[in-house]
Coordinates of C-alpha atoms and ligand atoms in Angstrom, one line a residue:
M938 CA 145.0 41.2 265.3
R939 CA 146.4 44.0 263.1
I940 CA 144.4 44.8 260.0
L941 CA 145.2 47.1 257.1
V942 CA 142.5 48.3 254.7
R943 CA 144.1 50.3 251.9
N944 CA 143.0 52.3 248.8
A945 CA 139.3 52.4 249.9
I946 CA 137.0 55.4 249.9
V947 CA 136.9 56.1 253.7
V948 CA 133.8 57.9 254.9
T949 CA 135.1 58.9 258.4
M950 CA 132.0 60.5 259.9
N951 CA 134.4 62.6 262.0
G952 CA 133.6 66.1 263.1
N953 CA 134.7 67.5 259.8
D954 CA 132.8 64.8 257.9
E955 CA 135.9 64.0 256.0
V956 CA 135.8 61.5 253.1
L957 CA 139.2 60.1 251.9
E958 CA 139.3 59.2 248.2
R959 CA 142.2 56.7 248.5
G960 CA 142.3 56.1 252.2
A961 CA 143.8 53.6 254.5
L962 CA 142.6 52.3 257.9
V963 CA 144.6 50.3 260.3
T964 CA 143.2 48.4 263.4
E965 CA 145.3 47.1 266.3
G966 CA 143.5 44.9 268.8
N967 CA 140.0 46.3 269.2
R968 CA 140.9 49.9 268.3
I969 CA 141.5 51.9 265.2
A970 CA 145.2 52.9 265.0
F971 CA 145.3 54.9 261.8
V972 CA 143.0 56.6 259.4
G973 CA 144.5 58.7 256.6
P974 CA 145.7 58.8 253.0
A975 CA 146.9 55.4 251.8
E976 CA 150.4 56.6 251.1
R977 CA 150.9 57.6 254.7
A978 CA 149.7 54.3 256.2
P979 CA 152.0 52.8 258.8
A980 CA 154.3 49.9 257.8
G981 CA 153.5 46.3 258.4
P982 CA 153.5 43.5 259.2
F983 CA 149.7 43.0 259.3
D984 CA 147.8 39.9 260.1
R985 CA 145.3 40.8 257.3
T986 CA 145.5 43.2 254.4
V987 CA 142.3 44.1 252.6
E988 CA 142.7 45.6 249.2
G989 CA 140.1 48.4 249.0
E990 CA 140.1 49.6 245.4
R991 CA 136.5 48.4 245.1
L992 CA 135.4 49.2 248.6
I993 CA 133.9 52.0 250.7
A994 CA 134.7 52.0 254.5
L995 CA 132.0 53.3 256.9
P996 CA 131.8 53.3 260.7
G997 CA 129.6 50.3 261.8
M998 CA 126.1 51.6 262.2
I999 CA 124.4 51.8 265.6
N1000 CA 120.8 50.5 265.9
A1001 CA 119.8 52.5 268.9
H1002 CA 116.4 50.9 269.5
C1003 CA 115.0 47.5 269.0
H1004 CA 113.4 44.5 270.8
S1005 CA 115.2 41.3 270.0
A1006 CA 112.4 39.0 271.1
A1007 CA 110.2 40.3 268.2
N1008 CA 111.9 38.8 265.2
L1009 CA 109.8 35.6 265.1
V1010 CA 106.5 37.5 264.3
R1011 CA 107.8 39.7 261.5
G1012 CA 105.1 40.3 258.9
M1013 CA 102.4 39.0 261.1
M1014 CA 100.9 42.0 262.8
A1015 CA 98.1 44.0 261.3
S1016 CA 98.9 47.7 260.7
K1017 CA 97.0 49.2 263.6
P1018 CA 97.7 51.9 266.2
L1019 CA 100.3 51.1 268.9
E1020 CA 97.9 50.4 271.7
I1021 CA 96.0 47.8 269.7
W1022 CA 99.1 46.4 268.0
R1023 CA 100.8 46.1 271.4
A1024 CA 98.1 43.9 272.9
Y1025 CA 98.8 41.4 270.1
Y1026 CA 102.6 41.8 270.2
R1027 CA 102.8 41.3 274.0
A1028 CA 100.5 38.2 273.6
S1029 CA 103.0 36.7 271.1
L1030 CA 105.8 36.8 273.6
R1031 CA 104.1 35.0 276.5
G1032 CA 104.9 31.4 275.4
M1033 CA 108.6 32.1 274.7
G1034 CA 111.4 30.4 276.5
D1035 CA 115.2 30.8 276.4
D1036 CA 115.6 28.8 273.1
D1037 CA 113.1 31.1 271.5
F1038 CA 114.7 34.3 272.8
Y1039 CA 118.0 33.0 271.6
A1040 CA 116.7 32.2 268.1
S1041 CA 114.9 35.5 267.8
A1042 CA 117.9 37.6 268.8
L1043 CA 120.2 35.5 266.5
L1044 CA 117.9 36.2 263.5
G1045 CA 117.7 39.9 264.1
G1046 CA 121.3 40.2 264.9
M1047 CA 122.3 38.4 261.7
E1048 CA 120.1 40.8 259.7
M1049 CA 121.7 43.8 261.4
L1050 CA 125.3 42.6 260.8
K1051 CA 124.7 41.7 257.2
N1052 CA 123.3 45.1 256.6
G1053 CA 126.1 47.1 258.2
A1054 CA 125.1 47.6 261.9
T1055 CA 127.8 46.7 264.4
T1056 CA 126.0 47.7 267.6
V1057 CA 122.5 47.3 268.8
L1058 CA 120.5 48.6 271.8
D1059 CA 118.1 45.8 272.7
H1060 CA 115.4 47.2 274.9
F1061 CA 114.7 43.7 276.1
F1062 CA 111.3 42.5 277.1
G1063 CA 110.4 38.8 277.1
N1064 CA 108.1 37.3 279.7
Q1065 CA 108.2 36.7 283.4
A1066 CA 108.7 32.9 283.2
G1067 CA 112.5 33.0 283.0
R1068 CA 115.3 34.7 284.8
F1069 CA 115.7 38.3 283.6
M1070 CA 112.7 37.7 281.4
G1071 CA 115.0 35.7 279.1
A1072 CA 117.5 38.5 278.4
G1073 CA 120.5 36.2 279.1
A1074 CA 119.6 34.2 276.0
A1075 CA 119.6 37.3 273.9
V1076 CA 123.0 38.4 275.3
Q1077 CA 124.4 34.9 274.4
A1078 CA 123.0 35.2 270.8
M1079 CA 124.6 38.5 270.2
R1080 CA 128.0 37.4 271.7
D1081 CA 127.8 34.3 269.4
L1082 CA 127.3 36.5 266.4
G1083 CA 130.0 39.0 267.4
L1084 CA 127.6 41.9 267.5
R1085 CA 128.2 44.7 270.0
H1086 CA 125.1 45.1 272.2
V1087 CA 123.7 47.3 274.9
V1088 CA 120.9 45.4 276.6
A1089 CA 118.5 47.6 278.5
L1090 CA 116.3 45.4 280.7
T1091 CA 112.7 46.6 280.4
L1092 CA 111.2 47.6 283.8
S1093 CA 107.6 48.4 284.5
D1094 CA 105.7 48.4 287.8
K1095 CA 102.3 49.8 287.0
N1096 CA 99.1 48.0 286.2
Y1097 CA 98.4 47.9 282.5
E1098 CA 95.0 49.7 282.9
D1099 CA 96.8 52.7 284.6
T1100 CA 99.2 53.1 281.7
I1101 CA 96.7 54.1 279.0
P1102 CA 93.6 56.4 279.1
L1103 CA 91.0 53.7 278.7
D1104 CA 87.3 54.7 279.2
P1105 CA 86.4 52.8 282.5
S1106 CA 82.9 52.1 281.3
T1107 CA 83.8 50.6 278.0
S1108 CA 86.8 48.7 279.4
A1109 CA 84.6 46.7 281.8
G1110 CA 84.1 43.9 279.3
V1111 CA 87.8 43.3 278.9
S1112 CA 88.7 43.6 282.6
D1113 CA 89.5 39.9 282.9
E1114 CA 92.1 40.1 280.2
I1115 CA 93.6 43.3 281.6
R1116 CA 93.7 41.8 285.1
R1117 CA 95.5 38.7 283.7
I1118 CA 98.1 40.9 282.0
S1119 CA 98.7 43.0 285.1
A1120 CA 98.9 40.0 287.4
S1121 CA 101.5 38.3 285.2
E1122 CA 103.7 41.3 284.8
V1123 CA 103.7 43.6 287.7
K1124 CA 106.3 43.5 290.5
A1125 CA 107.2 46.0 293.1
A1126 CA 109.7 48.7 292.2
N1127 CA 112.4 47.4 294.6
T1128 CA 112.1 43.9 293.2
W1129 CA 112.6 45.2 289.7
L1130 CA 115.6 47.3 290.8
E1131 CA 117.2 44.3 292.5
E1132 CA 116.6 42.2 289.4
C1133 CA 118.1 44.8 287.2
E1134 CA 121.2 45.1 289.4
A1135 CA 121.6 41.3 289.4
F1136 CA 121.3 41.4 285.6
I1137 CA 124.0 44.0 285.3
E1138 CA 126.2 42.0 287.7
A1139 CA 125.7 38.9 285.6
F1140 CA 126.2 40.3 282.1
H1141 CA 127.8 43.7 282.0
A1142 CA 131.2 43.0 280.3
P1143 CA 132.3 45.4 277.6
E1144 CA 135.2 43.1 276.7
K1145 CA 132.6 40.5 275.7
L1146 CA 130.7 43.2 273.7
T1147 CA 128.0 43.5 276.4
T1148 CA 126.8 46.7 278.1
A1149 CA 123.9 45.9 280.5
C1150 CA 121.8 48.8 281.8
P1151 CA 118.3 49.7 283.0
G1152 CA 115.5 50.2 280.5
P1153 CA 112.3 51.5 282.2
S1154 CA 109.6 50.7 279.7
A1155 CA 108.1 54.2 279.5
V1156 CA 107.5 57.2 281.9
Q1157 CA 103.8 56.4 282.3
R1158 CA 104.5 52.6 282.9
C1159 CA 106.7 53.2 285.9
T1160 CA 106.3 54.7 289.4
D1161 CA 108.6 57.6 290.2
E1162 CA 110.3 55.2 292.6
L1163 CA 111.3 52.9 289.8
L1164 CA 112.3 55.7 287.5
I1165 CA 114.5 57.4 290.1
G1166 CA 116.0 54.0 291.2
S1167 CA 116.8 53.2 287.6
A1168 CA 118.5 56.5 287.1
D1169 CA 120.5 56.2 290.3
L1170 CA 121.6 52.7 289.3
A1171 CA 122.7 53.9 285.8
R1172 CA 124.6 56.9 287.2
A1173 CA 126.3 54.9 290.0
R1174 CA 127.7 52.5 287.4
Q1175 CA 128.2 55.1 284.6
L1176 CA 125.8 53.3 282.3
P1177 CA 123.2 54.5 279.8
L1178 CA 119.5 54.5 280.6
H1179 CA 117.0 53.8 277.8
I1180 CA 113.2 54.4 277.9
H1181 CA 110.3 54.9 275.5
L1182 CA 108.9 58.4 275.4
A1183 CA 105.6 59.8 274.0
E1184 CA 105.2 57.3 271.2
T1185 CA 101.5 58.0 270.8
K1186 CA 99.0 60.8 271.5
A1187 CA 97.2 58.6 274.0
Q1188 CA 100.4 58.4 276.1
A1189 CA 101.0 62.1 276.0
I1190 CA 97.4 62.7 277.1
L1191 CA 97.7 60.3 280.0
G1192 CA 101.0 62.0 281.0
R1193 CA 99.2 65.4 281.2
Q1194 CA 96.4 63.7 283.2
V1195 CA 98.7 61.9 285.7
Y1196 CA 101.5 64.4 286.1
G1197 CA 100.0 67.7 285.0
A1198 CA 103.0 68.1 282.8
S1199 CA 104.5 66.6 279.7
L1200 CA 106.0 63.1 280.1
L1201 CA 109.5 64.5 279.4
S1202 CA 109.2 67.4 281.9
H1203 CA 108.0 65.0 284.5
L1204 CA 111.1 62.8 283.9
D1205 CA 113.2 65.9 284.3
S1206 CA 111.4 67.1 287.4
I1207 CA 112.4 63.9 289.2
G1208 CA 116.0 64.2 288.1
V1209 CA 116.1 61.3 285.6
L1210 CA 116.8 63.2 282.4
G1211 CA 120.5 63.5 281.6
A1212 CA 123.1 63.0 278.8
N1213 CA 123.1 59.2 279.5
V1214 CA 119.4 58.9 278.7
S1215 CA 118.1 57.9 275.3
L1216 CA 114.4 58.1 274.6
A1217 CA 112.8 55.9 271.9
H1218 CA 110.4 57.7 269.6
S1219 CA 109.8 61.1 271.4
I1220 CA 107.0 61.9 269.0
W1221 CA 104.2 63.5 271.0
I1222 CA 106.3 66.0 272.9
E1223 CA 105.6 69.6 273.6
D1224 CA 107.6 72.6 272.2
E1225 CA 109.5 73.3 275.5
D1226 CA 110.5 69.6 275.6
I1227 CA 112.8 70.2 272.6
N1228 CA 114.8 72.8 274.5
L1229 CA 114.8 70.6 277.6
L1230 CA 116.4 67.8 275.5
A1231 CA 119.0 70.2 274.1
A1232 CA 119.8 71.6 277.6
R1233 CA 120.1 68.2 279.3
G1234 CA 121.8 66.4 276.4
G1235 CA 119.3 63.5 276.2
T1236 CA 119.0 61.6 272.8
P1237 CA 115.7 60.9 271.1
V1238 CA 115.9 57.7 269.0
H1239 CA 114.0 58.0 265.8
N1240 CA 112.4 54.7 264.4
P1241 CA 110.8 55.8 261.1
A1242 CA 109.7 52.4 259.8
S1243 CA 108.0 51.5 263.0
N1244 CA 106.3 55.0 263.3
L1245 CA 104.9 54.6 259.8
R1246 CA 103.9 50.9 260.2
I1247 CA 101.7 51.5 263.3
G1248 CA 100.9 55.1 262.5
S1249 CA 102.4 56.6 265.6
G1250 CA 103.2 60.0 264.0
L1251 CA 106.0 62.0 262.6
A1252 CA 108.8 62.9 265.1
K1253 CA 109.9 66.5 265.1
I1254 CA 113.4 65.6 263.7
R1255 CA 113.8 68.9 261.9
E1256 CA 113.1 70.8 265.1
F1257 CA 115.4 68.6 267.1
L1258 CA 118.3 69.2 264.7
R1259 CA 117.7 72.9 264.6
A1260 CA 117.8 73.0 268.4
G1261 CA 121.1 71.0 268.5
V1262 CA 119.6 67.9 270.0
N1263 CA 121.6 64.7 269.4
V1264 CA 119.2 62.3 267.5
A1265 CA 120.0 58.6 267.0
L1266 CA 118.3 56.1 264.8
G1267 CA 116.7 52.7 265.3
T1268 CA 114.7 50.0 263.6
D1269 CA 112.5 49.2 266.6
G1270 CA 111.4 45.6 266.9
S1271 CA 110.4 43.4 263.9
A1272 CA 106.8 43.3 265.2
S1273 CA 106.4 46.9 264.1
N1274 CA 109.0 47.1 261.4
D1275 CA 109.3 43.6 260.0
G1276 CA 113.1 43.9 259.6
Q1277 CA 116.3 45.1 261.2
N1278 CA 118.0 46.9 258.4
M1279 CA 119.6 50.2 259.4
F1280 CA 120.1 51.3 255.8
E1281 CA 116.3 51.4 255.5
A1282 CA 116.1 53.5 258.7
V1283 CA 118.6 56.0 257.2
R1284 CA 116.9 56.3 253.9
L1285 CA 113.4 56.8 255.5
T1286 CA 114.8 59.4 257.8
A1287 CA 116.2 61.3 254.8
L1288 CA 112.8 61.1 253.0
I1289 CA 109.8 61.4 255.3
H1290 CA 110.6 64.7 256.9
N1291 CA 110.6 66.5 253.5
Q1292 CA 107.0 67.6 253.8
A1293 CA 105.3 70.1 251.5
G1294 CA 105.0 73.6 253.0
T1295 CA 107.7 73.1 255.6
D1296 CA 111.0 75.1 255.4
F1297 CA 113.0 73.0 252.9
R1298 CA 116.2 74.6 254.1
H1299 CA 115.8 72.5 257.3
W1300 CA 114.9 69.1 255.7
V1301 CA 117.0 66.3 256.9
K1302 CA 120.2 66.2 254.8
P1303 CA 121.7 62.8 253.8
L1304 CA 124.8 63.5 255.9
Q1305 CA 122.6 64.2 258.9
A1306 CA 120.7 60.9 258.5
L1307 CA 124.0 59.0 258.3
E1308 CA 125.3 60.9 261.4
M1309 CA 122.3 59.7 263.4
A1310 CA 123.1 56.1 262.4
T1311 CA 126.7 56.4 263.4
R1312 CA 128.3 58.9 265.7
N1313 CA 125.1 60.2 267.3
G1314 CA 124.1 56.7 268.2
A1315 CA 127.6 56.1 269.8
R1316 CA 127.3 59.3 271.8
A1317 CA 123.8 58.3 273.1
L1318 CA 125.2 55.0 274.3
A1319 CA 128.6 56.4 275.5
L1320 CA 130.4 54.1 273.2
D1321 CA 133.8 55.2 271.7
A1322 CA 132.5 54.2 268.2
G1323 CA 130.5 55.6 265.2
V1324 CA 133.6 57.4 263.8
L1325 CA 136.6 56.1 261.8
A1326 CA 139.4 57.8 263.7
P1327 CA 142.5 56.7 265.7
G1328 CA 141.5 55.5 269.2
K1329 CA 138.0 54.6 268.4
L1330 CA 136.6 51.0 268.7
A1331 CA 137.4 49.1 265.5
D1332 CA 133.8 48.7 264.3
V1333 CA 134.0 49.0 260.5
V1334 CA 131.8 48.2 257.5
L1335 CA 133.2 47.7 254.0
L1336 CA 130.8 48.0 251.1
R1337 CA 131.4 47.0 247.6
R1338 CA 131.3 50.0 245.2
D1339 CA 131.3 48.0 242.0
V1340 CA 127.5 47.8 242.1
A1341 CA 124.7 49.7 240.6
A1342 CA 124.1 51.7 243.9
F1343 CA 127.5 53.4 243.6
T1344 CA 127.7 53.6 239.8
P1345 CA 128.4 56.2 238.6
L1346 CA 129.9 57.5 241.8
N1347 CA 128.5 61.0 242.1
D1348 CA 128.3 61.6 245.9
V1349 CA 129.3 58.7 248.2
V1350 CA 127.4 60.0 251.2
S1351 CA 124.2 60.7 249.3
Q1352 CA 124.4 57.3 247.6
L1353 CA 125.0 55.5 250.9
V1354 CA 121.7 57.1 252.1
F1355 CA 119.5 57.1 249.0
C1356 CA 120.8 54.2 246.9
E1357 CA 122.2 51.6 249.2
N1358 CA 119.9 49.0 250.8
G1359 CA 122.4 46.9 252.7
S1360 CA 123.1 44.5 249.8
S1361 CA 126.5 45.9 249.1
V1362 CA 127.9 45.1 252.6
D1363 CA 130.9 42.9 252.0
T1364 CA 132.9 42.8 255.2
V1365 CA 132.1 43.7 258.8
I1366 CA 134.7 44.1 261.5
V1367 CA 133.5 44.4 265.2
N1368 CA 136.0 45.1 268.0
G1369 CA 138.9 44.5 265.6
D1370 CA 137.6 41.0 264.5
F1371 CA 136.0 39.9 261.2
V1372 CA 132.4 38.9 261.7
V1373 CA 131.1 39.1 258.1
E1374 CA 133.1 38.4 254.9
H1375 CA 131.8 38.4 251.3
G1376 CA 128.4 39.2 252.8
R1377 CA 128.3 36.0 255.0
L1378 CA 128.5 35.6 258.7
L1379 CA 131.8 34.1 259.9
K1380 CA 131.1 33.1 263.5
I1381 CA 127.8 31.2 263.1
D1382 CA 126.2 29.3 260.3
E1383 CA 123.5 31.3 258.6
D1384 CA 121.4 28.3 257.6
E1385 CA 121.5 27.2 261.3
V1386 CA 120.2 30.7 262.3
L1387 CA 117.2 30.3 259.9
R1388 CA 116.6 26.7 261.0
L1389 CA 116.5 27.7 264.7
A1390 CA 114.1 30.6 264.0
R1391 CA 111.7 28.4 262.0
R1392 CA 111.8 25.7 264.6
A1393 CA 111.1 28.3 267.4
R1394 CA 108.2 29.8 265.5
M1395 CA 106.6 26.4 264.9
R1396 CA 107.0 25.4 268.6
L1397 CA 105.4 28.7 269.6
D1398 CA 102.5 28.5 267.3
P1399 CA 99.8 27.1 269.7
S1400 CA 100.7 29.8 272.3
I1401 CA 100.8 32.6 269.7
Q1402 CA 97.4 31.5 268.4
S1403 CA 95.6 31.3 271.8
E1404 CA 97.2 34.3 273.4
M1405 CA 96.5 36.5 270.4
A1406 CA 92.9 35.3 270.3
A1407 CA 92.6 36.4 273.9
A1408 CA 94.1 39.8 273.1
A1409 CA 91.4 40.3 270.5
A1410 CA 88.9 40.8 273.3
M1411 CA 90.6 44.0 274.2
E1412 CA 90.5 45.5 270.7
P1413 CA 87.1 47.2 270.9
S1414 CA 88.0 49.3 274.0
L1415 CA 91.4 50.1 272.6
S1416 CA 89.8 51.2 269.3
E1417 CA 87.3 53.4 271.3
M1418 CA 90.3 55.0 273.1
Y1419 CA 92.1 55.7 269.8
F1420 CA 89.1 57.4 268.3
R1421 CA 88.3 59.4 271.5
V1422 CA 91.9 60.6 271.7
F1423 CA 91.8 61.9 268.1
G1424 CA 88.3 63.3 268.6
K1425 CA 86.7 61.1 265.9
Ligands
ZN425 ZN1 110.2 50.1 271.3

């Protein structure tokens, strides 16, 4: 298909951060063929011409960290620190089957597309009942929506009790629950690696919008054998590798205890850290870790809503930017965010780092926040996207500008960041194909998505109730750990 968008404001997000006041954009097949002033647009014929007088064109945003299985429990979790929250969240996943993973991924993917994201990194974790933990159902959902997706299969081969600094004496009362979790989730490193390779074989297909890659859960949740094996697998196939890093202080403390080094420097010492590695959160890192990230080219992925919701801490985004580190943005899962709206992530990023007493000259600028959501995310995932320029993948979002958010139009980038909430998204093009028009999905019925999600949640209710009640037994020891870590 050949598409022309003309007379729109084109926010290119290219290296010069060019904004074209009356721009044109042409796509051919799945690539962008032209971006420039409208009067210089190539001649037709075109399969579709979009009149852009009332539109703003932006590269499709890249949600660089989420968990697609979490969408059915949005709004349900108490605001509690990660280790407590996670016990309940993991419990909520245990009864899920393929239909539930499909419905959950469909719901989150719909929300992303309708709010201007065209690519997602799904750090997929389901449960051990199904093949690939259920990741195949999530891939199918995102293909059905027309959402580009990088699915990083979560791998973890350590017993739960060895992944957090629990006090052995106080954890005695919950050991049954801990043993149950470990028994149901732990496999040997080589079994995980074989499974991950089979997953990549089965699903990796960029022409179908799917990148499949390894996603070791977190440094402290994996043996070195599994981390190194994952890195080798990613490198051999030129794939990204995604991992959680230092989301909480408890994790950082455990890293020091186990490795005698920061979690990141341990990852580097075993040869895993590289430009293909993206690291969700990266909050409780040490000063030298910032230089290490800059030197190796790894990308921290900032998830501001989730960090606030479960009180994980404030990532050192100002310091990352000053050191030239590539920072990407994500929503994280809906169990710790409650939604999948990238405009919210962008706005929070441009707000929460403006802290009294810090050097205001290094506060996150609106353009920097938007870069994180577009071209930085593409770089992290090695996707030829995130910029409106010839040769790039044709992933484009068109927003209405005849709305309050852009009236009067003072500064389009600043208003995209501070005024827009996703509601102005009119048209979304992914891989050269229309997937949203007039704010509605084209490839799948929105009411059907909602119906499937409601039905899955109802079916899961008995399991969610009983598993979460069992998880409650662990809360006292996890609370004790939290207060001990923070010296309270
Ligand atoms: Zn996460």
